[in-house]
Tab-separated table of C-alpha atoms and ligand atoms in Angstrom:
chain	number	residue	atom	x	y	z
A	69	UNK	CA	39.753	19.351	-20.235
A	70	UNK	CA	42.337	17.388	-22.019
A	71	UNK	CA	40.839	14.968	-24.671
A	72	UNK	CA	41.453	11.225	-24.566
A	73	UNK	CA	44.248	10.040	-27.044
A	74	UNK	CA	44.665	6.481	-28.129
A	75	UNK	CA	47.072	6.104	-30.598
A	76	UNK	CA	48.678	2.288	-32.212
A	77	UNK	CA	51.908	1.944	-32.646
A	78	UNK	CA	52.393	-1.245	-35.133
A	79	UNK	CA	55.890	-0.883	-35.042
A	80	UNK	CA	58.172	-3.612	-37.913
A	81	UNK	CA	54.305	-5.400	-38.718
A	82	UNK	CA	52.213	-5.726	-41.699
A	83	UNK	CA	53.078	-5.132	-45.546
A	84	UNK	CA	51.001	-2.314	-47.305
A	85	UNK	CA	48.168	-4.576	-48.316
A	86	UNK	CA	47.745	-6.308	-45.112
A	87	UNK	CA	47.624	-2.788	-43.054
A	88	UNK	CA	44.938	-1.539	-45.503
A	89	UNK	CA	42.689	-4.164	-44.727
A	90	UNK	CA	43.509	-3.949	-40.989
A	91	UNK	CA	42.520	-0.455	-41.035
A	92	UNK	CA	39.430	-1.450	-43.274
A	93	UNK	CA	37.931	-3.752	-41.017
A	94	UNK	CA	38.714	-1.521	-37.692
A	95	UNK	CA	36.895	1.131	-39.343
A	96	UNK	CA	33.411	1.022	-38.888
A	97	UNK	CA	33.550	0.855	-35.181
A	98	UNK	CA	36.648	3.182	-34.884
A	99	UNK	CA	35.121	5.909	-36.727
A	100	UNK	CA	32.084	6.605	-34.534
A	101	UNK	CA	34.447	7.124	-31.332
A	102	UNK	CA	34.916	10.694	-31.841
A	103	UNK	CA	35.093	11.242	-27.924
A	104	UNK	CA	38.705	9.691	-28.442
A	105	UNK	CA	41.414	11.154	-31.076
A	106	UNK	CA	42.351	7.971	-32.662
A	107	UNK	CA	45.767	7.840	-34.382
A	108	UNK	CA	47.344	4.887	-36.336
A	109	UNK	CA	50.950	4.525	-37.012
A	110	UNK	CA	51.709	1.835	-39.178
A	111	UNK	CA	55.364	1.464	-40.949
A	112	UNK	CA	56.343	3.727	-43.789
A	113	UNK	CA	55.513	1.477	-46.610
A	114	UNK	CA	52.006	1.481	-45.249
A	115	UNK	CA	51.313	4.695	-44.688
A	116	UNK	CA	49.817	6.021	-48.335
A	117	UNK	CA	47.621	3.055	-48.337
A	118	UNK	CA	45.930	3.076	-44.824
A	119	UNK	CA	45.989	7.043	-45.484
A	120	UNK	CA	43.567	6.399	-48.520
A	121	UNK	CA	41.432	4.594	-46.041
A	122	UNK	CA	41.612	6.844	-43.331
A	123	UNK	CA	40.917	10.229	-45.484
A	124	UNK	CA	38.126	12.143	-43.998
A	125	UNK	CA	37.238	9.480	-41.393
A	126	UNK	CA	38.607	11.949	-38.279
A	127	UNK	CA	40.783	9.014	-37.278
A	128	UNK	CA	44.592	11.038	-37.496
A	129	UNK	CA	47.731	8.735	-38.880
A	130	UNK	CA	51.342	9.051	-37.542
A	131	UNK	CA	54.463	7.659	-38.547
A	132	UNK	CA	57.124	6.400	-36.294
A	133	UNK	CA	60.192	7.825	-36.547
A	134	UNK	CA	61.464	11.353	-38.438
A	135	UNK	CA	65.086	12.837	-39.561
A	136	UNK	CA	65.844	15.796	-37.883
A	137	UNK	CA	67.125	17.250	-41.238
A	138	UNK	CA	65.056	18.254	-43.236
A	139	UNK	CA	67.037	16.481	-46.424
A	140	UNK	CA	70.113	14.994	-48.172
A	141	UNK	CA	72.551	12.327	-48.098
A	142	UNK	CA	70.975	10.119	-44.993
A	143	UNK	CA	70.390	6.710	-46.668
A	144	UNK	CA	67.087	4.796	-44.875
A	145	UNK	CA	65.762	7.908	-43.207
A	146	UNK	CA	62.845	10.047	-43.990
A	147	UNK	CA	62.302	13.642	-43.487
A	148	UNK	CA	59.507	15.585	-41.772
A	149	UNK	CA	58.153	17.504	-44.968
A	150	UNK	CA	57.842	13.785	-46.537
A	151	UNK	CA	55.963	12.329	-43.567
A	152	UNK	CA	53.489	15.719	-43.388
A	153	UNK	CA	52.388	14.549	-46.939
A	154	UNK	CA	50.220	12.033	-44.972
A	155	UNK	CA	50.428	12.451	-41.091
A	156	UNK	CA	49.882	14.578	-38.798
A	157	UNK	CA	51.594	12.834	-35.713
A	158	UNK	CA	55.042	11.259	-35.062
A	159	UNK	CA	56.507	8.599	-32.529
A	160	UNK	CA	59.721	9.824	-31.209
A	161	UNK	CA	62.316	8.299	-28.757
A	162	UNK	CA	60.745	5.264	-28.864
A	163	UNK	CA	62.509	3.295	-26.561
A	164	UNK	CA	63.399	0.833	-29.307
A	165	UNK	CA	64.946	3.154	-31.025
A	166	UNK	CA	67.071	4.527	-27.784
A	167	UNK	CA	67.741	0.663	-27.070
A	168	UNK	CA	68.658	-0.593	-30.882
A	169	UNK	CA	69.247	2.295	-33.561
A	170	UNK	CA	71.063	4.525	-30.744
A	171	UNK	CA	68.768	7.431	-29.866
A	172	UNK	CA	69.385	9.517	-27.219
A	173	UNK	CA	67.882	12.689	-25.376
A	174	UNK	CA	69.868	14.985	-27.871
A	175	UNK	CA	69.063	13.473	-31.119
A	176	UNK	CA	65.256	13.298	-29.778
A	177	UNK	CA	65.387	16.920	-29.202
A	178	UNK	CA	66.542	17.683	-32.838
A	179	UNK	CA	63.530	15.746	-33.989
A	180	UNK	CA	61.150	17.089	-31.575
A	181	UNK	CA	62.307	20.552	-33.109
A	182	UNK	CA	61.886	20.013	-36.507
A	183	UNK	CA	58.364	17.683	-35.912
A	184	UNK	CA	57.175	21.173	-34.356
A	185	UNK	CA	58.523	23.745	-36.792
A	186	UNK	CA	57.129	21.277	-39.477
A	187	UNK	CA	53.145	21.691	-37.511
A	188	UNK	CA	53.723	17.756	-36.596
A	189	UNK	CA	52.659	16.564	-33.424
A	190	UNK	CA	55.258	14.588	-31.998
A	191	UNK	CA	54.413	12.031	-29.303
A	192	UNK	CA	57.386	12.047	-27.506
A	193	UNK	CA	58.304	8.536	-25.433
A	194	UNK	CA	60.126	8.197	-22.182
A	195	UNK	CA	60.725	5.476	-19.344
A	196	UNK	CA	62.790	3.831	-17.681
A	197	UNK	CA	64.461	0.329	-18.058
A	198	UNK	CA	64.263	-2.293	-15.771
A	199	UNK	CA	67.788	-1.762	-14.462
A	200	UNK	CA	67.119	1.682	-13.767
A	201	UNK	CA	63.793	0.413	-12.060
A	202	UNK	CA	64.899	-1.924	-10.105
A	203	UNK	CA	67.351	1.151	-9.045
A	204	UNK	CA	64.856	3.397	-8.376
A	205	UNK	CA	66.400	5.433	-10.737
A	206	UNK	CA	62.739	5.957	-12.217
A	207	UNK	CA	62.406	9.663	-11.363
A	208	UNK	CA	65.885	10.873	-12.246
A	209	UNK	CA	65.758	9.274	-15.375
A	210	UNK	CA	62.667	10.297	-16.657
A	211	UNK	CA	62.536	13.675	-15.781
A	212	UNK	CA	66.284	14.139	-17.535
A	213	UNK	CA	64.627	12.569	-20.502
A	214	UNK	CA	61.829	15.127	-20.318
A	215	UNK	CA	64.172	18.020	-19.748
A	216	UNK	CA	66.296	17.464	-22.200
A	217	UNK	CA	64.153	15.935	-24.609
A	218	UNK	CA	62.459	19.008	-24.671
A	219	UNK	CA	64.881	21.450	-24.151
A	220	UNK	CA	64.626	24.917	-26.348
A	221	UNK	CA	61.448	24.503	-27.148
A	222	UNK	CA	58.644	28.087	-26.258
A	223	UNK	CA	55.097	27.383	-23.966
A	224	UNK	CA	53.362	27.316	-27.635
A	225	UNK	CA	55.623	24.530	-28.825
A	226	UNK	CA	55.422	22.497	-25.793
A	227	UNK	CA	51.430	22.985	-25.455
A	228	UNK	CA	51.691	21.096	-28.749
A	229	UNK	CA	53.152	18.048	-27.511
A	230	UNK	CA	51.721	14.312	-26.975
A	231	UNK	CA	53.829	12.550	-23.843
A	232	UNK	CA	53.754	8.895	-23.846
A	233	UNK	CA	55.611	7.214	-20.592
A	234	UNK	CA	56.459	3.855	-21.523
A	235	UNK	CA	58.552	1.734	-19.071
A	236	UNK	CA	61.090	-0.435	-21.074
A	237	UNK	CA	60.277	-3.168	-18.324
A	238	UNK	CA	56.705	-3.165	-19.349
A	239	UNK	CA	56.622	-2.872	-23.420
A	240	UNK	CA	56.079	-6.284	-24.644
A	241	UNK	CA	56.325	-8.201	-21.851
A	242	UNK	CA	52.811	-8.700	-20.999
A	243	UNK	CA	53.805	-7.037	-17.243
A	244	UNK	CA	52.113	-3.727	-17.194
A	245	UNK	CA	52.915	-1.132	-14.913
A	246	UNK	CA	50.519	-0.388	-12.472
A	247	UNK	CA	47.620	2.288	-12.878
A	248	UNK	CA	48.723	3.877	-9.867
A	249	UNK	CA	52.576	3.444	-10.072
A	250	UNK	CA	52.348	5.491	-13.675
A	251	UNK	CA	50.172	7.868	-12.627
A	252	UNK	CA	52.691	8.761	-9.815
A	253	UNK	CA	55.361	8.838	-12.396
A	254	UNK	CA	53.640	10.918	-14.534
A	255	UNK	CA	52.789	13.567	-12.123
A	256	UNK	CA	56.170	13.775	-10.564
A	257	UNK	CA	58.241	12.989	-13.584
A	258	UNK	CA	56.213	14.223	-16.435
A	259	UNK	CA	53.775	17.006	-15.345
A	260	UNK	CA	56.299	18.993	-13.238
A	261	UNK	CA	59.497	18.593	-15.852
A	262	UNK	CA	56.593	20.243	-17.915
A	263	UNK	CA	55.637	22.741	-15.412
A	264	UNK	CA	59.799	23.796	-14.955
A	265	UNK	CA	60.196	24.084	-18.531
A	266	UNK	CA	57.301	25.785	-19.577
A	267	UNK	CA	53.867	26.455	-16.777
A	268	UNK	CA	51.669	25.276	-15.624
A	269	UNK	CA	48.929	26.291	-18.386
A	270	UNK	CA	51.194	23.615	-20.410
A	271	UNK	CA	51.921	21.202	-17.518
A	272	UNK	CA	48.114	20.741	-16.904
A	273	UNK	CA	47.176	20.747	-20.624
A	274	UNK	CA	49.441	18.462	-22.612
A	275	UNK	CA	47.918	14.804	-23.331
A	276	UNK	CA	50.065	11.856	-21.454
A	277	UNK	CA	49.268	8.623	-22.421
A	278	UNK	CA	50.882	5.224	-20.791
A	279	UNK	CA	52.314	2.499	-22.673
A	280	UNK	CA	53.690	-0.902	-21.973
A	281	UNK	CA	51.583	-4.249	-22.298
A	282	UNK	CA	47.835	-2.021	-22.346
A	283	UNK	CA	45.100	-4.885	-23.704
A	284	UNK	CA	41.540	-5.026	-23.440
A	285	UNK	CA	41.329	-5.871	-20.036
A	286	UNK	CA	43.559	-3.542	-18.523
A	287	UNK	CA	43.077	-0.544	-20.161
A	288	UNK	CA	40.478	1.042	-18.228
A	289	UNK	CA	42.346	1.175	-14.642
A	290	UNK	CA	45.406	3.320	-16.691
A	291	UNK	CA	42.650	5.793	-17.822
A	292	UNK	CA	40.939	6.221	-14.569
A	293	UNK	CA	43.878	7.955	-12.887
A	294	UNK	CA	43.608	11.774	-12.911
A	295	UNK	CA	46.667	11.875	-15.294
A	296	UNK	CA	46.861	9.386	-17.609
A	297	UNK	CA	45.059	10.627	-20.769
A	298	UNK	CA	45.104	7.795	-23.097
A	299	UNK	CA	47.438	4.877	-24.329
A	300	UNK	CA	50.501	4.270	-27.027
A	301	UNK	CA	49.349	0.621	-27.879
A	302	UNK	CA	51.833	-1.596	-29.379
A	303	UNK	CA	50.609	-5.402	-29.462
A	304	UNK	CA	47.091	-4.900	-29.193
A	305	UNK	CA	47.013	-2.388	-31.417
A	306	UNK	CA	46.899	-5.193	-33.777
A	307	UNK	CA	43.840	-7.039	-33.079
A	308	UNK	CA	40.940	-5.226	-34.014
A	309	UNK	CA	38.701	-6.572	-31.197
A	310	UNK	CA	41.118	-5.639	-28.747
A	311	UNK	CA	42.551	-2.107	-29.932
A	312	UNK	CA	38.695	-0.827	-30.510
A	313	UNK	CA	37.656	-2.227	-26.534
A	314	UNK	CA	40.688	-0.178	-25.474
A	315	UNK	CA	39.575	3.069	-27.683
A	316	UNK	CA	36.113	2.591	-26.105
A	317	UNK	CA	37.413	2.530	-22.454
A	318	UNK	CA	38.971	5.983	-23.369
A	319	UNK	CA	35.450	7.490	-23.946
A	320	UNK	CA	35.205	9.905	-21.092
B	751	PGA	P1	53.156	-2.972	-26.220
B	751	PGA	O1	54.044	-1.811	-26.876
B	751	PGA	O2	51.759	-2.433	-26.087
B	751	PGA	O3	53.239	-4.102	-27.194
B	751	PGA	O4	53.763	-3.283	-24.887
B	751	PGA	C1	53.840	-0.468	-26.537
B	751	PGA	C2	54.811	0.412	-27.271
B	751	PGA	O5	55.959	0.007	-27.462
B	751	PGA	O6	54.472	1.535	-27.684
């Protein structure tokens, strides 16, 4: 039985003060969802604040992005052993960050290594753009991103790992992917990447969420397919009506 896993991603939004008091008035409701492992990953300068909050409230906070190394001269990055302080999870290869600060299945490995060997959990994206899509370039390109995303890595490591597929096409947009489309995806370009590089102990027992445009009203046809296990949330992750509906339709 894999548990459900919703986690927010609130990506370049709020300053310190204005995440504490998001995760202040989500609270009360989030808290009693215990069904669900709840994860919030606001931006750096947030994350000692809304970790005061969330101390001892079960609800997990991640950061979104790591340095592989683990410190010295790397101006505007920030090293696992500093984001352990506070989190226990980490966004990696977010597509943004493949698109715009040049990511790429090799650097995301080096991260995914040290997020391990530092007892992170890493929730590791991967999708497809539009381009590749509209290509039907879906499969190849997701299952290279798994293999070699996750290259090097032993069964224990990878049992570890949070999987989030996110098609480019659908993040922000509004245009969701279809429940059935990703959970097709998932299973041929997610479960049996994780099956070649490790078993199929891990294969059937890592967490894979879907991301791209989830909301309130769509959430619950993603997690009624047999292998979707939860949601990355960007946008409605924002809207404390709308993230804790979405949380509640993971409740198994
Ligand atoms: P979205 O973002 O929910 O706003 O589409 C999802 C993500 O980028 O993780």
């Amino acid at each position: 039985m894999r548990k459900p896993f919703v986690a927010g991603n609130w990506k370049m939004n709020k300053t310190a003060e204005e995440a504490r008091s998001l995760v202040v008035e989500m609270l009360p409701e989030l808290q009693k969802l215990e069904s669900v492992e709840r994860v919030i990953c606001p931006p750096f300068t947030a994350i000692m604040p809304v970790s005061a909050v969330l101390a001892g409230t079960g609800i997990g906070l991640g950061a979104q992005n790591l340095h592989w190394e683990g410190s010295g001269a790397y101006t505007g990055e920030i090293s696992a052993a500093m984001v352990k302080e506070f989190c226990k999870y980490v966004i990696l290869g977010h597509s943004e960050r493949r698109a715009m600060f040049g990511e790429t299945d090799i650097t995301v490995n080096k991260k995914v290594k040290t997020t391990l060997s530092n007892m992170l959990v890493p929730i590791v994206c991967v999708g497809e753009t539009l381009a590749e899509f509209e290509a039907q370039k879906t499969t190849e390109v997701v299952t290279r991103q798994m293999l070699e995303g996750l290259q090097g890595l032993t069964p224990e490591e990878g049992a570890r790992i949070v999987i989030a597929y996110e098609p480019v096409w659908a993040i922000g947009t509004g245009k969701a992917a279809s429940g059935e489309g990703a959970n097709r995806v998932i299973s041929e370009s997610i479960r049996q990447p994780l099956e070649k590089l490790f078993n199929q102990a891990v294969a059937q027992g890592v967490r894979v969420l879907y991301g791209g445009s989830v909301n309130a009203a769509n959430a619950a046809e993603f997690f009624g397919q047999t292998e979707i296990d939860g949601a990355l949330v960007g946008g409605a992750s924002l809207k404390v009506a709308d993230f804790l509906t979405i949380v509640k339709a993971a409740v198994k």
